[in-house]
Amino acid sequence: MPIADHILSELRAVLGDRLSTGESDRTLHGASETFHSAPPPDAVAWPLTTEEVSAVLKICNAHGVPVIGWGTGTSLEGHALAVRGGLVLDMMRMDRVLDIRPADLLAVVQPGVTREALNTELRATGLMFPVDPGANASLGGMASTRASGTTAVRYGTMRQNVLGLEAVLADGTIIRTGSRAAKSSAGYDLTALLVGSEGTLGIITELTLRLHGQPEDVAAAVCAFPTLEDAVTCVAQTMQMGVPMARIEFMDALGMRAVNLHLGSNYPEQPHLMVEFNGAPEAVKRDAELFGAIAEEHHGAGFAWATSLEERNRLWAARHASYYAALKLRPGATGISTDICVPMSELPAAVAAAAADMHASGLIGDVVGHVGDGNFHVLMLLEPGNQAEIAIAKGVAERMAHRALAVGGTISGEHGIGVGKRGLMEAQHGPAWAVMGTIKRALDPNNIMNPGKMVPDMN
Amino acid sequence: MPIADHILSELRAVLGDRLSTGESDRTLHGASETFHSAPPPDAVAWPLTTEEVSAVLKICNAHGVPVIGWGTGTSLEGHALAVRGGLVLDMMRMDRVLDIRPADLLAVVQPGVTREALNTELRATGLMFPVDPGANASLGGMASTRASGTTAVRYGTMRQNVLGLEAVLADGTIIRTGSRAAKSSAGYDLTALLVGSEGTLGIITELTLRLHGQPEDVAAAVCAFPTLEDAVTCVAQTMQMGVPMARIEFMDALGMRAVNLHLGSNYPEQPHLMVEFNGAPEAVKRDAELFGAIAEEHHGAGFAWATSLEERNRLWAARHASYYAALKLRPGATGISTDICVPMSELPAAVAAAAADMHASGLIGDVVGHVGDGNFHVLMLLEPGNQAEIAIAKGVAERMAHRALAVGGTISGEHGIGVGKRGLMEAQHGPAWAVMGTIKRALDPNNIMNPGKMVPDMN
């Protein structure tokens, strides 16, 4: 049911020409990076202020119009698909860095600031915002999905790096959570409740973020291993020994082949680890030596060090390109990226089982991962619209998730739930899934905030 | 209104002789470490299993009987006072360490395990649970109050160190939150919602805790400063430079005098910092030199290093004894410890203002703090029952809290809300305080979980 004209008129009174029902705007804001799909939203709005967001939500709440937040559209589980129609709020025009306080190691930003834009602004301060999911995502979107990425092993995910939020709830109430202090013991942790809630509880309109000093010294390296098991066991042992890795990433042989195809590089087409060390020069040297010794035990070879910024950028570009690179393994294909996270001792078996399952299923794809956290992805390449292949891939993904749960892991390390993982929520959370629904119902009784996602069906 | 006999009979059917209405049991479980007071609870229970907790909550929920969790009784804000009567659940007989998984850097414990008991069990593994609020508190209580302490500056608070929980909600539902993986992006962060909820949402029956490697090398030192401002400015600069302190604690001149009186030590009676460095030997050396240089700039002198375990234990015993030591400054007195946390750049002014206010108010007391987090306490010494003094002290505490809020800080860094800080919740959270109440009402509609605390009045 499209949004009635009188409701659009009310919205237009708030937003003027920053409300669109044009087909191209709707189509752009109904797209997904993956095979997940839904009809486009009924309208798109570009608010400029928190007060506008509040006014829009009041109108939508009064009329039961779904509201879906939108950042850069780079989510991989269809989080922002308007599965029940409604209004997409594109937050990308609220893109100001409001305050940088180097002495307090924090920044205050609007949700449409991207992580790269923030880091560009921070360059002169000697500080950085390290959370890096690969895509140049918006910080509001990263908070909504509890994003992490390659550096989480050292600096934490959005959970650890959001100190406070301003958000607008379904009824238009504007709240502030958290504080600018490093810690607080004053009440329910509403910041943590909103981070990762995927727009189902409110729209984030401001973030207070924890900053970190740029490391004095950085060294990075790639290292090839004869087998997947060697590489992943090396990771488990490195983490168990407490080597303070800044990044420790796994890519399998096919992943390296994809990178070579995509970037014209000539890495050996074997399982690799890509690692980074941050700190004082002597610490970096020591950590690198420690890791080198562990890697050697596991038949790691061909260490290629990248110490200059340029070489390091090239190395991490290879890792970050892996999603788009993999698409070259099967031209024209769509990717479906699974995402699980397991306790470290379970990682070697989990990676091996996932790879074996994918190969046995006859699909082409690769395995990459933020393995220092026990988090990895199997990226499968599917012919667009081939329902049989999609069904096979979903089977692989579901079995991965169930194996993760069986060993105390989680169905999503960082990609979130969206529409792709909702069917697994009860398996992971049991009665706690209904509790999530109770909280949602209490804060959004008309179920307008990104309905049809995250919690059990309400209506 | 005491608990009716037929309800007690129902409870006795679950608990047998682990239910008491005896006066001494009730008095023991109605006490507080501070001047906060309330009549004792109507009954005390000692459950042994999660299922018993669930059965008890079902009975209490059906009859509207308040249920208050109890650990070691060491909270400083009267969290566990039965302000509306009811049943205290003493969790200290659920005291088993259920699982230690060194390879996954985690332990699973029941809520009645104390932090010292856990660390004793961990000794042989080379791992530790670092969160240390001073008291040998129960881990369930520490999670409920989001405890932190001297090591939070390096290892985080309970927020960062609880990976998952089992908890029983008001209606007896048993839920599990979180996972054993290092991170997760699968749904609302119910772990973070329960941590710090002070027993108002449920009773914690099991905790999965993050462990850390025991540092290879440790060095600690005390250092005296001519003025409070010198010492605190040294802290702010140390943190801003990114020196990875393991602990950095402040004690004022009167605090050092109290320690000398209590322990027979002979520290100079001047403002001090007590610091600790953890890591590889070369890192410890480098960090200590960096700190030493900053301290010297701020007129720090008389560095006394403690490198042996014995010397270090003596040093930290002095810090941890500060609460009991301070009581010696005024024999027979009760302490009231305020607790605020501010952004680092605001710390010197906040500490100076708090000390000046206390002195101007004519009260005796000292200033100590986990200043690396921007967190500090003013401990005021009051004649028991002297209402005029209590009123003056409350005034000092309230002005501290409002000054913290004015600069983006929080009314509680680590002691929590209890009965002592509830009156300040609206000032800190504004409309978000009502949102906390909405969540509470949704999860505990009969308001049986530690009623009269944390959220706005419900009934």
Coordinates of C-alpha atoms in Angstrom, one line a residue, chain B residues 3-419:
Chain B
I3 CA 5.2 -11.9 52.7
A4 CA 2.0 -13.9 53.4
D5 CA 2.4 -17.3 54.9
H6 CA 0.9 -19.1 51.9
I7 CA 3.6 -17.5 49.7
L8 CA 6.3 -18.5 52.1
S9 CA 5.0 -22.0 51.9
E10 CA 5.2 -22.0 48.2
L11 CA 8.8 -20.7 48.4
R12 CA 9.7 -23.2 51.0
A13 CA 8.5 -26.0 48.8
V14 CA 11.2 -24.9 46.3
L15 CA 14.0 -23.9 48.7
G16 CA 13.5 -26.1 51.9
D17 CA 15.6 -24.7 54.7
R18 CA 17.4 -22.4 52.3
L19 CA 14.6 -19.9 53.0
S20 CA 14.8 -17.8 56.2
T21 CA 12.7 -15.2 57.9
G22 CA 15.0 -15.1 60.9
E23 CA 15.9 -11.7 62.2
S24 CA 19.6 -12.1 62.0
D25 CA 19.5 -13.3 58.4
R26 CA 17.2 -10.5 57.4
T27 CA 19.4 -7.9 59.2
L28 CA 22.6 -9.2 57.5
H29 CA 20.9 -8.9 54.1
G30 CA 19.4 -5.5 54.8
A31 CA 22.7 -3.8 55.6
S32 CA 24.7 -1.4 53.6
E33 CA 28.4 -0.3 53.6
T34 CA 27.4 3.3 53.8
F35 CA 24.8 5.6 55.5
H36 CA 22.1 4.4 53.1
S37 CA 19.6 2.4 55.0
A38 CA 16.2 0.7 54.7
P39 CA 14.3 -1.8 56.8
P40 CA 15.5 -5.4 56.3
P41 CA 13.9 -7.6 53.7
D42 CA 11.0 -9.9 54.8
A43 CA 12.9 -13.1 53.9
V44 CA 16.2 -14.4 52.5
A45 CA 16.8 -17.3 50.1
W46 CA 19.9 -19.1 49.0
P47 CA 19.2 -20.7 45.7
L48 CA 21.5 -23.4 44.3
T49 CA 20.4 -23.6 40.7
T50 CA 19.1 -21.6 37.9
E51 CA 15.9 -23.6 37.9
E52 CA 15.4 -22.7 41.6
V53 CA 15.8 -19.0 40.8
S54 CA 13.3 -19.4 38.0
A55 CA 10.8 -21.2 40.3
V56 CA 11.2 -18.5 43.0
L57 CA 10.7 -15.7 40.5
K58 CA 7.6 -17.3 39.1
I59 CA 6.1 -17.4 42.6
C60 CA 7.2 -13.9 43.5
N61 CA 5.9 -12.6 40.1
A62 CA 2.5 -14.2 40.7
H63 CA 2.2 -12.5 44.1
G64 CA 3.9 -9.2 43.4
V65 CA 6.7 -9.9 45.9
P66 CA 9.9 -7.8 45.4
V67 CA 13.1 -9.8 44.7
I68 CA 16.5 -8.3 45.3
G69 CA 19.7 -10.0 44.3
W70 CA 22.6 -10.1 46.8
G71 CA 26.3 -10.8 46.4
T72 CA 28.9 -9.8 48.9
G73 CA 27.0 -6.7 50.1
T74 CA 29.9 -4.4 49.2
S75 CA 28.1 -1.9 47.0
L76 CA 28.4 1.7 48.0
E77 CA 25.0 3.1 46.8
G78 CA 22.6 0.8 48.6
H79 CA 21.8 -1.2 45.5
A80 CA 20.6 -4.2 47.4
L81 CA 18.5 -2.5 50.1
A82 CA 15.0 -3.9 50.1
V83 CA 13.3 -0.5 50.0
R84 CA 9.9 -2.0 49.3
G85 CA 10.4 -5.2 51.4
G86 CA 10.4 -8.6 49.7
L87 CA 12.8 -11.4 49.3
V88 CA 16.6 -11.1 49.1
L89 CA 18.1 -13.8 46.8
D90 CA 21.6 -14.4 48.2
M91 CA 23.5 -15.8 45.2
M92 CA 26.7 -16.7 47.1
R93 CA 26.0 -20.5 47.2
M94 CA 26.0 -20.6 43.4
D95 CA 29.8 -20.3 43.5
R96 CA 31.2 -22.8 41.0
V97 CA 33.7 -22.1 38.3
L98 CA 32.0 -24.1 35.6
D99 CA 34.5 -24.0 32.8
I100 CA 37.9 -22.4 32.0
R101 CA 38.9 -22.4 28.3
P102 CA 42.4 -21.0 28.1
A103 CA 42.6 -21.4 24.3
D104 CA 39.4 -19.3 24.0
L105 CA 40.5 -16.8 26.7
L106 CA 37.2 -17.3 28.6
A107 CA 35.8 -18.7 31.8
V108 CA 32.2 -19.6 32.7
V109 CA 31.3 -19.0 36.3
Q110 CA 28.3 -18.9 38.6
P111 CA 27.4 -15.5 40.0
G112 CA 28.6 -16.2 43.5
V113 CA 32.2 -16.7 42.5
T114 CA 34.3 -13.8 43.7
R115 CA 37.0 -12.2 41.5
E116 CA 39.7 -13.4 43.9
A117 CA 38.4 -17.0 43.8
L118 CA 38.4 -16.9 40.0
N119 CA 41.9 -15.6 39.9
T120 CA 43.1 -18.2 42.3
E121 CA 41.6 -20.9 40.0
L122 CA 43.3 -19.2 37.0
R123 CA 46.7 -19.0 38.4
A124 CA 48.1 -22.1 36.7
T125 CA 46.8 -21.1 33.3
G126 CA 48.8 -17.9 32.9
L127 CA 45.5 -16.0 32.5
M128 CA 43.7 -13.6 34.7
F129 CA 40.4 -11.8 35.2
P130 CA 41.6 -8.2 35.6
V131 CA 38.5 -6.2 36.7
D132 CA 39.2 -5.1 40.3
P133 CA 36.8 -2.9 42.2
G134 CA 38.8 -3.2 45.4
A135 CA 36.4 -5.3 47.4
N136 CA 36.5 -9.0 46.8
A137 CA 33.1 -8.8 45.2
S138 CA 31.1 -11.5 43.6
L139 CA 31.2 -11.6 39.8
G140 CA 27.5 -11.5 39.5
G141 CA 27.4 -8.4 41.6
M142 CA 30.2 -6.8 39.6
A143 CA 28.3 -7.5 36.4
S144 CA 25.0 -6.1 37.9
T145 CA 26.7 -2.9 38.8
R146 CA 29.0 -2.6 35.8
A147 CA 32.0 -2.5 38.2
S148 CA 35.4 -1.4 37.2
G149 CA 38.3 -0.1 39.4
T150 CA 42.0 0.4 39.1
T151 CA 42.7 -1.8 36.0
A152 CA 39.8 -0.5 33.8
V153 CA 42.1 2.0 32.2
R154 CA 43.9 -0.9 30.5
Y155 CA 41.5 -3.9 30.5
G156 CA 38.0 -2.2 30.5
T157 CA 35.1 -2.5 32.9
M158 CA 32.6 -5.3 33.2
R159 CA 31.0 -3.9 30.0
Q160 CA 34.0 -5.0 28.0
N161 CA 34.7 -8.2 30.0
V162 CA 31.4 -10.0 30.1
L163 CA 30.9 -12.0 26.9
G164 CA 27.6 -13.5 27.8
L165 CA 25.1 -14.2 30.5
E166 CA 22.5 -16.6 31.7
A167 CA 19.7 -14.7 33.5
V168 CA 16.3 -15.3 34.9
L169 CA 13.7 -12.6 34.1
A170 CA 10.8 -11.5 36.3
D171 CA 8.4 -14.1 35.0
G172 CA 10.9 -16.9 35.4
T173 CA 12.0 -17.1 31.8
I174 CA 15.6 -18.3 31.6
I175 CA 17.6 -16.6 28.8
R176 CA 21.1 -16.8 27.5
T177 CA 22.7 -13.7 26.0
G178 CA 25.9 -13.3 24.0
S179 CA 28.1 -16.2 22.9
R180 CA 31.6 -17.6 23.4
A181 CA 32.8 -15.8 20.2
A182 CA 35.0 -12.7 20.6
K183 CA 32.3 -10.5 18.8
S184 CA 28.8 -10.8 17.4
S185 CA 26.5 -8.8 15.3
A186 CA 23.4 -10.9 15.9
G187 CA 20.7 -9.0 17.5
Y188 CA 20.1 -6.6 20.4
D189 CA 23.0 -6.6 22.9
L190 CA 21.1 -8.0 25.8
T191 CA 24.4 -8.7 27.6
A192 CA 25.1 -5.0 27.7
L193 CA 21.5 -4.3 28.7
L194 CA 21.8 -6.6 31.8
V195 CA 25.3 -5.5 32.8
G196 CA 24.8 -2.5 35.0
S197 CA 21.0 -3.0 35.3
E198 CA 21.4 -3.5 39.1
G199 CA 19.0 -6.4 39.4
T200 CA 16.1 -4.4 38.0
L201 CA 15.7 -6.6 34.9
G202 CA 16.6 -10.1 36.0
I203 CA 18.9 -12.2 38.2
I204 CA 22.2 -13.2 36.7
T205 CA 22.8 -17.0 37.1
E206 CA 25.9 -17.5 35.0
L207 CA 28.6 -15.4 33.4
T208 CA 30.9 -16.0 30.5
L209 CA 34.0 -13.8 31.1
R210 CA 36.8 -12.7 28.9
L211 CA 40.2 -13.6 30.3
H212 CA 43.6 -11.9 29.7
G213 CA 47.1 -13.1 29.6
Q214 CA 49.1 -12.4 32.8
P215 CA 51.6 -9.8 31.7
E216 CA 55.1 -11.0 31.1
D217 CA 56.5 -8.1 33.2
V218 CA 55.0 -5.7 35.7
A219 CA 56.4 -2.7 37.3
A220 CA 54.7 -0.3 39.7
A221 CA 55.6 2.9 41.4
V222 CA 54.4 5.7 43.6
C223 CA 55.3 9.3 42.9
A224 CA 54.6 12.4 45.0
F225 CA 53.5 15.8 43.6
P226 CA 53.5 19.2 45.3
T227 CA 49.9 19.9 44.4
L228 CA 46.7 18.2 43.4
E229 CA 46.7 20.1 40.1
D230 CA 50.3 18.9 39.2
A231 CA 49.3 15.3 39.8
V232 CA 46.1 15.4 37.9
T233 CA 47.5 17.4 35.0
C234 CA 50.2 14.8 34.8
V235 CA 47.5 12.1 34.4
A236 CA 45.7 14.0 31.7
Q237 CA 48.9 14.5 29.7
T238 CA 50.0 10.8 30.2
M239 CA 46.6 9.6 28.8
Q240 CA 46.6 12.1 26.0
M241 CA 50.1 10.9 24.9
G242 CA 48.7 7.4 24.7
V243 CA 51.1 5.8 27.3
P244 CA 49.4 2.4 27.8
M245 CA 49.1 2.6 31.6
A246 CA 47.9 -0.6 33.4
R247 CA 46.8 1.5 36.4
I248 CA 47.1 5.2 37.2
E249 CA 45.6 6.1 40.5
F250 CA 45.4 9.4 42.4
M251 CA 45.4 9.9 46.1
D252 CA 45.4 13.3 47.8
A253 CA 47.5 14.3 50.8
L254 CA 44.9 13.4 53.3
G255 CA 44.4 10.0 51.6
M256 CA 48.1 9.3 52.0
R257 CA 47.9 10.3 55.7
A258 CA 45.0 7.9 56.1
V259 CA 47.1 5.1 54.5
N260 CA 50.0 5.9 56.8
L261 CA 47.7 5.7 59.8
H262 CA 46.1 2.5 58.6
L263 CA 49.2 0.6 57.4
G264 CA 51.9 2.2 59.5
S265 CA 53.6 3.3 56.3
N266 CA 55.5 6.5 55.9
Y267 CA 54.6 7.9 52.5
P268 CA 55.0 11.7 52.3
E269 CA 51.7 13.3 53.0
Q270 CA 51.3 14.9 49.6
P271 CA 49.2 14.1 46.5
H272 CA 50.4 10.9 44.9
L273 CA 50.0 8.9 41.8
M274 CA 50.3 5.2 41.9
V275 CA 51.1 3.7 38.6
E276 CA 51.6 0.3 37.0
F277 CA 53.0 -0.9 33.7
N278 CA 52.3 -4.2 32.1
G279 CA 53.8 -5.9 29.1
A280 CA 57.0 -7.2 27.6
P281 CA 60.1 -6.1 29.6
E282 CA 61.2 -3.6 27.0
A283 CA 57.7 -2.1 26.7
V284 CA 57.4 -1.8 30.5
K285 CA 60.8 0.0 30.6
R286 CA 59.9 2.3 27.8
D287 CA 56.4 3.2 29.2
A288 CA 57.8 3.8 32.6
E289 CA 60.4 6.2 31.1
L290 CA 57.8 8.0 29.2
F291 CA 55.6 8.4 32.3
G292 CA 58.7 9.4 34.3
A293 CA 59.5 12.2 31.9
I294 CA 55.9 13.5 32.0
A295 CA 55.8 13.3 35.8
E296 CA 59.0 15.2 36.1
E297 CA 57.6 18.0 34.0
H298 CA 54.8 18.3 36.6
H299 CA 57.2 18.3 39.5
G300 CA 56.6 14.6 40.4
A301 CA 59.4 13.4 42.7
G302 CA 60.5 10.6 45.0
F303 CA 59.7 7.8 42.6
A304 CA 59.5 4.6 44.6
W305 CA 59.6 1.5 42.3
A306 CA 58.0 -1.8 43.3
T307 CA 59.2 -4.5 41.0
S308 CA 58.9 -7.6 43.2
L309 CA 55.4 -9.1 43.6
E310 CA 55.6 -8.5 47.3
E311 CA 56.4 -4.8 47.0
R312 CA 53.7 -4.4 44.4
N313 CA 51.1 -6.1 46.5
R314 CA 52.1 -3.8 49.3
L315 CA 51.7 -0.8 47.1
W316 CA 48.2 -1.8 45.8
A317 CA 47.2 -2.9 49.2
A318 CA 47.7 0.8 50.2
R319 CA 45.5 1.9 47.4
H320 CA 42.8 -0.6 48.0
A321 CA 42.8 0.0 51.8
S322 CA 42.1 3.7 51.1
Y323 CA 38.4 3.4 51.9
Y324 CA 38.9 1.7 55.3
A325 CA 42.0 3.8 55.9
A326 CA 40.1 7.0 55.5
L327 CA 37.8 5.9 58.2
K328 CA 40.8 6.3 60.6
L329 CA 40.9 10.0 59.9
R330 CA 37.7 10.3 62.0
P331 CA 37.3 7.3 64.3
G332 CA 33.8 6.0 64.5
A333 CA 32.8 7.8 61.2
T334 CA 30.8 6.4 58.3
G335 CA 32.1 7.1 54.8
I336 CA 30.1 8.5 51.9
S337 CA 32.0 8.0 48.7
T338 CA 31.0 10.1 45.7
D339 CA 31.8 8.9 42.2
I340 CA 31.9 10.9 39.0
C341 CA 33.7 10.4 35.7
V342 CA 34.6 13.2 33.3
P343 CA 36.3 13.7 29.9
M344 CA 40.1 13.7 30.5
S345 CA 40.5 17.4 29.6
E346 CA 38.0 18.3 32.4
L347 CA 39.7 16.2 35.0
P348 CA 42.0 18.7 36.7
A349 CA 39.3 21.3 37.1
A350 CA 36.8 18.7 38.3
V351 CA 39.1 17.3 41.0
A352 CA 40.1 20.7 42.1
A353 CA 36.5 21.9 42.3
A354 CA 35.4 18.8 44.2
A355 CA 38.2 19.1 46.8
A356 CA 37.5 22.8 47.3
D357 CA 33.8 22.3 47.7
M358 CA 34.3 19.6 50.3
H359 CA 36.8 21.7 52.3
A360 CA 34.5 24.8 52.1
S361 CA 31.7 22.6 53.4
G362 CA 33.7 21.9 56.5
L363 CA 33.8 18.2 56.0
I364 CA 36.8 15.9 56.5
G365 CA 37.6 13.6 53.7
D366 CA 39.9 12.6 50.9
V367 CA 40.1 12.5 47.1
V368 CA 41.1 9.3 45.4
G369 CA 40.5 8.1 41.9
H370 CA 40.9 5.9 38.9
V371 CA 42.1 9.0 37.1
G372 CA 43.2 7.4 33.9
D373 CA 39.6 7.0 33.1
G374 CA 38.7 10.4 34.4
N375 CA 37.0 8.8 37.3
F376 CA 37.4 9.9 40.9
H377 CA 35.9 9.8 44.4
V378 CA 35.6 12.2 47.2
L379 CA 35.2 10.2 50.4
M380 CA 33.6 12.2 53.2
L381 CA 33.6 11.1 56.8
L382 CA 30.4 11.6 58.7
E383 CA 29.3 11.0 62.2
P384 CA 26.8 8.1 62.0
G385 CA 23.2 9.4 62.2
N386 CA 24.2 13.1 62.0
Q387 CA 21.6 14.2 59.6
A388 CA 23.0 17.7 59.2
E389 CA 26.4 16.3 58.1
I390 CA 24.7 13.8 55.8
A391 CA 22.8 16.7 54.2
I392 CA 26.0 18.7 53.7
A393 CA 27.7 15.7 52.2
K394 CA 24.8 15.0 49.9
G395 CA 25.1 18.6 48.8
V396 CA 28.8 18.2 47.9
A397 CA 28.0 15.0 46.0
E398 CA 25.2 16.5 44.1
R399 CA 27.2 19.5 43.1
M400 CA 30.0 17.2 41.9
A401 CA 27.5 15.3 39.8
H402 CA 26.0 18.4 38.3
R403 CA 29.5 19.8 37.5
A404 CA 30.3 16.4 35.8
L405 CA 27.1 16.6 33.7
A406 CA 27.9 20.2 32.7
V407 CA 31.1 19.0 31.0
G408 CA 29.8 15.9 29.4
G409 CA 30.6 13.5 32.2
T410 CA 28.6 11.0 34.2
I411 CA 27.1 11.0 37.7
S412 CA 28.6 7.5 38.3
G413 CA 31.8 6.2 36.9
E414 CA 31.6 2.8 38.6
H415 CA 29.6 2.8 41.9
G416 CA 26.3 2.8 40.1
I417 CA 22.9 4.3 41.0
G418 CA 21.3 2.2 43.8
V419 CA 19.3 4.5 46.1

